[in-house]
Short mmCIF file of N, CA and C in Angstrom, two decimals:
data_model
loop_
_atom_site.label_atom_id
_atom_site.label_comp_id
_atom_site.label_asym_id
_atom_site.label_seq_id
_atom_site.Cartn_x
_atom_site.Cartn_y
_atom_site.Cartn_z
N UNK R 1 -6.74 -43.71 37.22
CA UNK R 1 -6.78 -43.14 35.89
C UNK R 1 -6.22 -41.74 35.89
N UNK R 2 -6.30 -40.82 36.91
CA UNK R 2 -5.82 -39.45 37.06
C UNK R 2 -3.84 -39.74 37.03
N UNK R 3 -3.09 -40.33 37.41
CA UNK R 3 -2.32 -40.38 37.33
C UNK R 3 -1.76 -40.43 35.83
N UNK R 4 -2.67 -41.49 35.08
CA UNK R 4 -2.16 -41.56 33.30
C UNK R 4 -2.72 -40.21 33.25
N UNK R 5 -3.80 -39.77 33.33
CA UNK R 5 -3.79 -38.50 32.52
C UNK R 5 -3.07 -37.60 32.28
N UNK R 6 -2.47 -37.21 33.87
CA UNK R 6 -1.48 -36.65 34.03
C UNK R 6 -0.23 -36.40 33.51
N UNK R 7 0.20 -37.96 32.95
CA UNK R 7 1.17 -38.43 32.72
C UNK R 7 1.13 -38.07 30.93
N UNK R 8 -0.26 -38.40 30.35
CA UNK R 8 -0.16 -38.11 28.87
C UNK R 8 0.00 -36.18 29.04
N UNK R 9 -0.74 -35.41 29.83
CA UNK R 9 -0.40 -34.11 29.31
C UNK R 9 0.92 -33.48 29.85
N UNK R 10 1.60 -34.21 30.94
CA UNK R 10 3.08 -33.79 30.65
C UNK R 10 3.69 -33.91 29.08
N UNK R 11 3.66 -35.40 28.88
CA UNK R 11 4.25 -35.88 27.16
C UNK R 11 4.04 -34.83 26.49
N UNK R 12 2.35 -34.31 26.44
CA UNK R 12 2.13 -33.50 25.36
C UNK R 12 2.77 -32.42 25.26
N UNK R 13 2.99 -31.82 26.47
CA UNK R 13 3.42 -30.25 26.94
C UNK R 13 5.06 -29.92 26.73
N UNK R 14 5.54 -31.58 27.07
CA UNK R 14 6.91 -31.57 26.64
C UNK R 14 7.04 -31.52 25.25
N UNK R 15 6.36 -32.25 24.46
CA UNK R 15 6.55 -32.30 23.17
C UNK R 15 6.58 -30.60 22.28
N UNK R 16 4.93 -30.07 22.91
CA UNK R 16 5.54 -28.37 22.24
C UNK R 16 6.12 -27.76 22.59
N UNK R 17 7.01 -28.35 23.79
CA UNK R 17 8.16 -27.34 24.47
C UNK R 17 9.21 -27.31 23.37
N UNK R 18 9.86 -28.93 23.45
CA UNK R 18 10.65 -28.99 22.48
C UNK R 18 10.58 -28.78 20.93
N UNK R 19 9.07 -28.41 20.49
CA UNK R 19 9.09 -28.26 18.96
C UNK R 19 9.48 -26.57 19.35
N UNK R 20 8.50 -26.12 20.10
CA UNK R 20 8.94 -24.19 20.02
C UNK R 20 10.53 -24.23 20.44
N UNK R 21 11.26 -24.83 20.81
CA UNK R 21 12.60 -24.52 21.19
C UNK R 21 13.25 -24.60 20.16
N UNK R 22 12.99 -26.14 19.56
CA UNK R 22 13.54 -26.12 18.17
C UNK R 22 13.17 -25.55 17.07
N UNK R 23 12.58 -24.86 16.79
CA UNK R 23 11.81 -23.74 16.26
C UNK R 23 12.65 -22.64 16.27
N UNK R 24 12.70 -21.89 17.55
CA UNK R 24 12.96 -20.90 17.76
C UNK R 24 14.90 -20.66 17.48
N UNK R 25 15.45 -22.24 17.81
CA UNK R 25 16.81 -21.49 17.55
C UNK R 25 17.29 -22.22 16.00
N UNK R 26 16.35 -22.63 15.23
CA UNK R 26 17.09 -22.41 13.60
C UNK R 26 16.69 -21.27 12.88
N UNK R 27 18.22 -21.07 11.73
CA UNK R 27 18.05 -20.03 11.44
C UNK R 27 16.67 -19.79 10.38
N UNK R 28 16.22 -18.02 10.22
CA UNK R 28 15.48 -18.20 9.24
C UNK R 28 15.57 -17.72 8.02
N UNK R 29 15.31 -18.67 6.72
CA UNK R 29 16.02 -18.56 5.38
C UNK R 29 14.93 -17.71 4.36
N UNK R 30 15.28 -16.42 4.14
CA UNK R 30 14.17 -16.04 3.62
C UNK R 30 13.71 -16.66 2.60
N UNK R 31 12.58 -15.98 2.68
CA UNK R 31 11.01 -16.89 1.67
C UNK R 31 11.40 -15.83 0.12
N UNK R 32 10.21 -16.40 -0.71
CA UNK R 32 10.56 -15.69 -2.38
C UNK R 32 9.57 -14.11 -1.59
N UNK R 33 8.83 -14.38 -0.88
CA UNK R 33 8.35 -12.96 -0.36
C UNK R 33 9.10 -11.94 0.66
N UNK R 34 10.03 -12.55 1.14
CA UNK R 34 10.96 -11.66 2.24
C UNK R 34 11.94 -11.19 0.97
N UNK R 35 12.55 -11.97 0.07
CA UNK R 35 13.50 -11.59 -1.28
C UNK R 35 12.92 -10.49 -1.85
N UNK R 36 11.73 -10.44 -2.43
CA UNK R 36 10.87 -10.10 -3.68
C UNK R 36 9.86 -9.23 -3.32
N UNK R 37 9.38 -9.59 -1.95
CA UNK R 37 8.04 -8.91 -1.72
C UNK R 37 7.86 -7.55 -2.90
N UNK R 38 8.52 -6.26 -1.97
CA UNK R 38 8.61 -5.40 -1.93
C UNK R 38 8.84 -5.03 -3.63
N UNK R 39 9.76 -5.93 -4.14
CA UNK R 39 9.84 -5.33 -5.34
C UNK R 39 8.49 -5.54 -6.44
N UNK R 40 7.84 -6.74 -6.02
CA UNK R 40 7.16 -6.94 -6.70
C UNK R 40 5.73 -6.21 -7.12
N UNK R 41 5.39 -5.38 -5.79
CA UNK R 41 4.47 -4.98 -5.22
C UNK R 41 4.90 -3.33 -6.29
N UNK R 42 5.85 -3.37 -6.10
CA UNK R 42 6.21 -1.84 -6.54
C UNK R 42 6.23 -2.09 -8.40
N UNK R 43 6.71 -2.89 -8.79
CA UNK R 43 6.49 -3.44 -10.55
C UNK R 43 4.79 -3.48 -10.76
N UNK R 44 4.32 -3.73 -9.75
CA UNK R 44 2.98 -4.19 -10.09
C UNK R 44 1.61 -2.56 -10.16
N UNK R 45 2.39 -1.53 -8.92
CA UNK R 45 1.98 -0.70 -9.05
C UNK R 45 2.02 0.25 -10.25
N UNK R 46 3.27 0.28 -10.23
CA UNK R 46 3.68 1.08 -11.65
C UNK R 46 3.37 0.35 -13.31
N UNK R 47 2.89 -0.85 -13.15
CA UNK R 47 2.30 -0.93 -14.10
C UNK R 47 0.72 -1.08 -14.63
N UNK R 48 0.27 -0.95 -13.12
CA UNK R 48 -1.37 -0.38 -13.19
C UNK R 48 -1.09 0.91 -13.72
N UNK R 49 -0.74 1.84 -12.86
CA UNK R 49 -0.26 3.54 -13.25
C UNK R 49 -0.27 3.50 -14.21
N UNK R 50 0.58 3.08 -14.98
CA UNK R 50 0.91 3.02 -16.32
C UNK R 50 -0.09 2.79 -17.47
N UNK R 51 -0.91 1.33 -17.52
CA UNK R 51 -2.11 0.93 -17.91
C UNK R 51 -2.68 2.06 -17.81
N UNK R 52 -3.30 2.56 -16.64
CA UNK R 52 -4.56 3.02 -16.51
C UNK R 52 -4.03 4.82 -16.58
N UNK R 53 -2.82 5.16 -16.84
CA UNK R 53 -2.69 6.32 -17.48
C UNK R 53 -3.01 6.48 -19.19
N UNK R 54 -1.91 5.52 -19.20
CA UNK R 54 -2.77 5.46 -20.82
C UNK R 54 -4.14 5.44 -21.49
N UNK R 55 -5.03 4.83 -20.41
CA UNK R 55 -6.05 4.71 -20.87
C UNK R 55 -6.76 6.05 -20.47
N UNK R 56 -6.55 6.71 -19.64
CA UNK R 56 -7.23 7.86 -19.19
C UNK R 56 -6.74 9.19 -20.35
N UNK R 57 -5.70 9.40 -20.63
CA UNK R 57 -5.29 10.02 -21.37
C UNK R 57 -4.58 10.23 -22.77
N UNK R 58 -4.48 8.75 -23.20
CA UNK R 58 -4.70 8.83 -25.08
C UNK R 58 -5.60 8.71 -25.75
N UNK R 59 -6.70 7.45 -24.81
CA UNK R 59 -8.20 6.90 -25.22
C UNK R 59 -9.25 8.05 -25.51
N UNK R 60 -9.87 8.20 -26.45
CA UNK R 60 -10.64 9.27 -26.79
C UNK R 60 -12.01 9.22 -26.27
N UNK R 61 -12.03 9.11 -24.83
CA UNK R 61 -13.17 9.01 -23.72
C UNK R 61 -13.99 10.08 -24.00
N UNK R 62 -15.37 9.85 -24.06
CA UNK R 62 -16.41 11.13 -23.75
C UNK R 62 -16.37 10.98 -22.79
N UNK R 63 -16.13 12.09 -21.81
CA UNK R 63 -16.85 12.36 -20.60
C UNK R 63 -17.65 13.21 -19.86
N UNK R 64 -18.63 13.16 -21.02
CA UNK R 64 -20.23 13.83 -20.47
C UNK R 64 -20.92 12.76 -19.79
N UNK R 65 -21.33 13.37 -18.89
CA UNK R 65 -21.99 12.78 -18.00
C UNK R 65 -23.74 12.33 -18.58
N UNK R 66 -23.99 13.43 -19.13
CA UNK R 66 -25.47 13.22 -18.95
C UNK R 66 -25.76 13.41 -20.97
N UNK R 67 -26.61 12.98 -21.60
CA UNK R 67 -26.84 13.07 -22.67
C UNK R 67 -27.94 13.97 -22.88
N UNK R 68 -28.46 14.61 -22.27
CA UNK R 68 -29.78 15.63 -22.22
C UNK R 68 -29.19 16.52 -23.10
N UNK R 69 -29.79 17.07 -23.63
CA UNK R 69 -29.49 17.96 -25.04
C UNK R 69 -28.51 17.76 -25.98
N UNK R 70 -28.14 16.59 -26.33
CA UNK R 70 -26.76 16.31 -27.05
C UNK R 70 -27.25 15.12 -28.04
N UNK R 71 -28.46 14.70 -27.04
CA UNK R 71 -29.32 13.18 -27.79
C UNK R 71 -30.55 14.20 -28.78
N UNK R 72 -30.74 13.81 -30.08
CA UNK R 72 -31.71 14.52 -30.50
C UNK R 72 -32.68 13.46 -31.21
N UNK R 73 -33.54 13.17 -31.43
CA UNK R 73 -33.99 11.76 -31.45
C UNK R 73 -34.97 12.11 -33.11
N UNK R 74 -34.65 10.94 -33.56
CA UNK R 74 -35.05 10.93 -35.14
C UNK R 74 -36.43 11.00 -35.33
N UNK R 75 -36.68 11.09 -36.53
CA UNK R 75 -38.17 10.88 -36.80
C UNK R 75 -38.74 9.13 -36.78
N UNK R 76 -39.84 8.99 -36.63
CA UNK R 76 -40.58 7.36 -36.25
C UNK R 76 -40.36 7.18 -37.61
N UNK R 77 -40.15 6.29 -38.36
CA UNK R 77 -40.76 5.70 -39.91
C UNK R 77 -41.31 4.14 -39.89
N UNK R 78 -42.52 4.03 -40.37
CA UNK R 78 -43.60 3.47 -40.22
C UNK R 78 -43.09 2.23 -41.63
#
């Protein structure tokens, strides 16, 4: 039985020889992310920036922190 064994993990060993060989010498065709990556990443930043400038600085934000003396609280009516 040691002899088949043997014999199946050559097969196997040959087999990923020849897939990494053939692997290794076709060419490689870039992907929509090797094309695009970069640009996309950069459209995407600048339009958070953008968003979230606007919102920081046309939006008529309070930004008090704390309401302690600004809250003045009504009378109870029964």
């Amino acid at each position: 039985m040691f002899p088949v064994a043997r014999a199946a993990q050559s097969l196997v060993a040959r087999g990923i020889q020849h897939t990494a060989v053939r692997q290794a010498h076709r060419k490689h065709e870039p992907t929509f992310h090797d094309k695009y990556g970069t640009m996309v990443l950069l459209g995407g930043a600048t339009m958070f920036s953008a968003v979230w400038g606007y919102v920081l600085t046309q939006l008529k934000i309070e930004w008090g922190f704390s309401p302690v003396g600004r809250v003045t609280p009504t009378e109870w009516r029964e």
